[in-house]
Amino acid sequence: MTNDTFSITDEQRDYSQFGLEENPFPYSPVPDNDPALYCGQEHATRAISDTVSTMLSTGKSKHLVVTAKYGNGKSHTLKYTRSLVRDREDVVVGYVAQPGEGFRDIYHEFVYDLGFDRIQTLAYEYLAQVARNTTDCNPTDASTVEQLIDDGEVLLSELVPEAVQQLNNVTKFADFARAIVHMVYEDTNLYAWQWLTAEGIRYEQRKEMEIHSALDDDTTSVRAFTALKNLLLDLGYTGVFVFVDEFESIARLSAKAEQATLNSIRHLMDQNSHGLCMLFGCAPEVWQDVMSEYHAFSERIGQEVALRPLTDDHINKLVSTYIAPARTNGTGGVDPFTEESLSIIHQRSQGNIRQVLSVCSRVLDAAVDEERSRIDADFIQEEI
Amino acid sequence: MLYRQRTLNTPHGCIKTPVLFPVRNIGKRSSDNTPAYADAIPDLRTAMVNARAIRQRDPQWNRLLNGATLREEMDIPEETVIFADSGGFDFQAGDVDTTPARTLETQRQIGADILGTVDRPISRENRDRENQRRISDSAEYAVEASDEHDGEELLFASIHGLDPETVQNNVRYLERNGDFDGYALGSLVPVRTDYKKVTSIILAARRATDKHLHVYGLGGLVYQPLLLYLGVDSFDSSAFIRSAGNRNYLVPGFGGQELKHVTELSYLPCSCPVCRDTPFTELREDRNALTKHNLWALTMELRRFRYMVAANEDVEAYLDLRFQGNEVTKRAYRQAKQQVRRLT
Ligand SMILES: [Zn+2]
């Protein structure tokens, strides 16, 4: 041991010797919530594009499973896909980090991911639609109708019963209709939100909103999800995207709970032949089991795409894509890494994207500390 | 604090607000069972009557049609300011048997100064759809009344709603579609124990308009200071009559006390003209005297509040003290204080 004191400093490392502004690799390579870049595998991007585009262009539901071993980019792929569809105004996108104990949890996470404001906005959008159809006013969106109500241009008491009635027709779920409408009332919107997220509320709070049932199991959650989707289609949305990550964790459930979860998802898909696109991220071995044991479920998922370990080419492309935005010296490619050094990283990481990024990040810092001008095979050998 | 003082100009004179309109039971039964108070309490030249009930009492209605005045009938001074509501509370269960025009005509025949529009009160027990319809109906009746009204009297639109959004929306709708001198907020009596709800609804109305704001039915001892604090301009109460009927003696700061539990006392602890010289045993048996005292109690409460403001005292500190005795109303006041502070 040469030195037993820590050296902690807020001084930034200087990467200028490599013509870089900063270390472009993530220190902790968990996927960004909004990945800006995707160094993808063409067959995967093709399959995902196809699934997403089919739903967008035809309105017909289509689903996809992305399988990959741990660290090979499932979450990244899902999140990247989400970032591509999320900004579209004609769809609603929700992300479920993992399926939890059953469909109720998936539904809960989905609605929670949409958020209170979004659901409240949907309620106002519905009131706007009702106002357009039943009054002389012509509110185009949620904020316009909210303004009309605030200003007293329309009577809330005339819009609300009509909205409940129409939503009831559209969703076939009277309690859901009431909960949505109650999102606009300051006194009750938190209760309505709790009900809609399947968190459960007290009987008196339900009574105040004239909601008769509890939304607290898989069956009613499927019903509520379908109701929500139907509400969206009625509002003119093309559909709903549901991203379910770490689907392999259903293998931790009891056989009964696992089957119940898969059955609920199957029912959901059966009830929603239009306007629904579910993308699952799943470990391949768990997906294999699902395929062989639960045909009814796996049949409904049109496609599976497997992310493979990265090749040398992939890694070169990945590294140059990461480095490019940080470059100041106009060079390109994988510099300061040499081709050979990347090849060694490939062998050591077995093409696992998470490990590749982690090693690159670490080695780059070490090279700065040791005032190297290149990161060659020898240096890599020493460092890893 | 949203407390405010204004002057209300009516055909029968000016009154300083905030002000209480005692509910005169005239017409409700065969005789006026409210004792005369207009002369006895100088700052209470106000009365609230039920237009529908008066019209339904044939003998009296005929006398009014033949030239008698309600003030003569009630034996009150000419300068008494009368607020005639539509009697909407009677429509709680039944159908509306009048029109805005007909009610307006009745109110004018009575010689009322303030006219409350026809309304259909709502309740938590109704289906939501039914309540929503009543709220809309009341709004449309108010707009009709506004179209019909072109007189000197003040027209107050009666409004309903069991949540802040609805009430605010109603006031703003009526501001746009009618011409009103003020607003009168109803349907709060059935939910009066839900203080948080009541105060948030009143604040929504207060926030939606700067015009005169009346609150129907909550002018009793407990609510009065809260209403003043929330910037309500007027309120009405029949608590003084009802309490007297139950031999309840109103003590500001304590609420009603049942006299049957009180014994061995020569005089009651009040210096109003009634209690001052009347022995306890006599007062206990005299419903009229109790009614008068109770009305004095309500008046003293209002006077005290006005005094605190005039003397530049810290009103919130005064109310802290006022609500100290009772956990429920103490909490109600604390919530109201938070709501008000968020607003100002
Ligand atoms: Zn007294």
mmCIF file of N, CA and C and ligand atoms in Angstrom, chain B residues 249-250 268-276 283 289-290 292-294 296-297, ligand 1:
data_model
loop_
_atom_site.group_PDB
_atom_site.id
_atom_site.type_symbol
_atom_site.label_atom_id
_atom_site.label_comp_id
_atom_site.label_asym_id
_atom_site.label_seq_id
_atom_site.Cartn_x
_atom_site.Cartn_y
_atom_site.Cartn_z
ATOM 1 N N TYR B 249 -81.154 28.663 25.376
ATOM 2 C CA TYR B 249 -80.727 30.025 25.656
ATOM 3 C C TYR B 249 -79.358 30.230 25.003
ATOM 4 N N LEU B 250 -79.295 31.124 24.035
ATOM 5 C CA LEU B 250 -78.031 31.295 23.311
ATOM 6 C C LEU B 250 -77.057 32.142 24.122
ATOM 7 N N LEU B 268 -80.111 35.404 34.584
ATOM 8 C CA LEU B 268 -79.204 34.837 33.573
ATOM 9 C C LEU B 268 -78.079 35.826 33.259
ATOM 10 N N PRO B 269 -76.951 35.314 32.778
ATOM 11 C CA PRO B 269 -75.745 36.157 32.626
ATOM 12 C C PRO B 269 -75.752 36.977 31.350
ATOM 13 N N CYS B 270 -76.742 37.843 31.186
ATOM 14 C CA CYS B 270 -76.797 38.646 29.973
ATOM 15 C C CYS B 270 -77.386 39.998 30.331
ATOM 16 N N SER B 271 -76.848 41.041 29.726
ATOM 17 C CA SER B 271 -77.339 42.381 30.069
ATOM 18 C C SER B 271 -78.256 42.938 29.004
ATOM 19 N N CYS B 272 -78.761 42.072 28.140
ATOM 20 C CA CYS B 272 -79.695 42.561 27.128
ATOM 21 C C CYS B 272 -80.969 43.019 27.835
ATOM 22 N N PRO B 273 -81.758 43.889 27.183
ATOM 23 C CA PRO B 273 -82.953 44.450 27.845
ATOM 24 C C PRO B 273 -83.901 43.379 28.358
ATOM 25 N N VAL B 274 -83.865 42.214 27.787
ATOM 26 C CA VAL B 274 -84.756 41.151 28.235
ATOM 27 C C VAL B 274 -84.252 40.535 29.542
ATOM 28 N N CYS B 275 -83.016 40.120 29.542
ATOM 29 C CA CYS B 275 -82.472 39.383 30.687
ATOM 30 C C CYS B 275 -82.171 40.298 31.879
ATOM 31 N N ARG B 276 -81.896 41.538 31.553
ATOM 32 C CA ARG B 276 -81.431 42.481 32.575
ATOM 33 C C ARG B 276 -82.373 42.494 33.786
ATOM 34 N N LEU B 283 -88.251 34.081 32.834
ATOM 35 C CA LEU B 283 -87.695 34.034 31.478
ATOM 36 C C LEU B 283 -87.799 32.629 30.906
ATOM 37 N N ALA B 289 -89.844 35.978 25.253
ATOM 38 C CA ALA B 289 -88.690 36.637 25.883
ATOM 39 C C ALA B 289 -87.400 35.927 25.487
ATOM 40 N N LEU B 290 -87.456 34.595 25.461
ATOM 41 C CA LEU B 290 -86.266 33.828 25.065
ATOM 42 C C LEU B 290 -85.879 34.136 23.622
ATOM 43 N N LYS B 292 -86.462 36.838 21.991
ATOM 44 C CA LYS B 292 -85.865 38.184 21.928
ATOM 45 C C LYS B 292 -84.425 38.160 22.437
ATOM 46 N N HIS B 293 -84.238 37.473 23.556
ATOM 47 C CA HIS B 293 -82.867 37.386 24.064
ATOM 48 C C HIS B 293 -81.947 36.755 23.018
ATOM 49 N N ASN B 294 -82.424 35.662 22.436
ATOM 50 C CA ASN B 294 -81.578 34.958 21.468
ATOM 51 C C ASN B 294 -81.196 35.865 20.300
ATOM 52 N N TRP B 296 -80.977 39.097 20.531
ATOM 53 C CA TRP B 296 -79.963 39.997 21.083
ATOM 54 C C TRP B 296 -78.592 39.324 21.088
ATOM 55 N N ALA B 297 -78.574 38.065 21.410
ATOM 56 C CA ALA B 297 -77.298 37.339 21.466
ATOM 57 C C ALA B 297 -76.618 37.349 20.098
HETATM 58 ZN ZN ZN C 1 -80.222 38.418 27.178
#
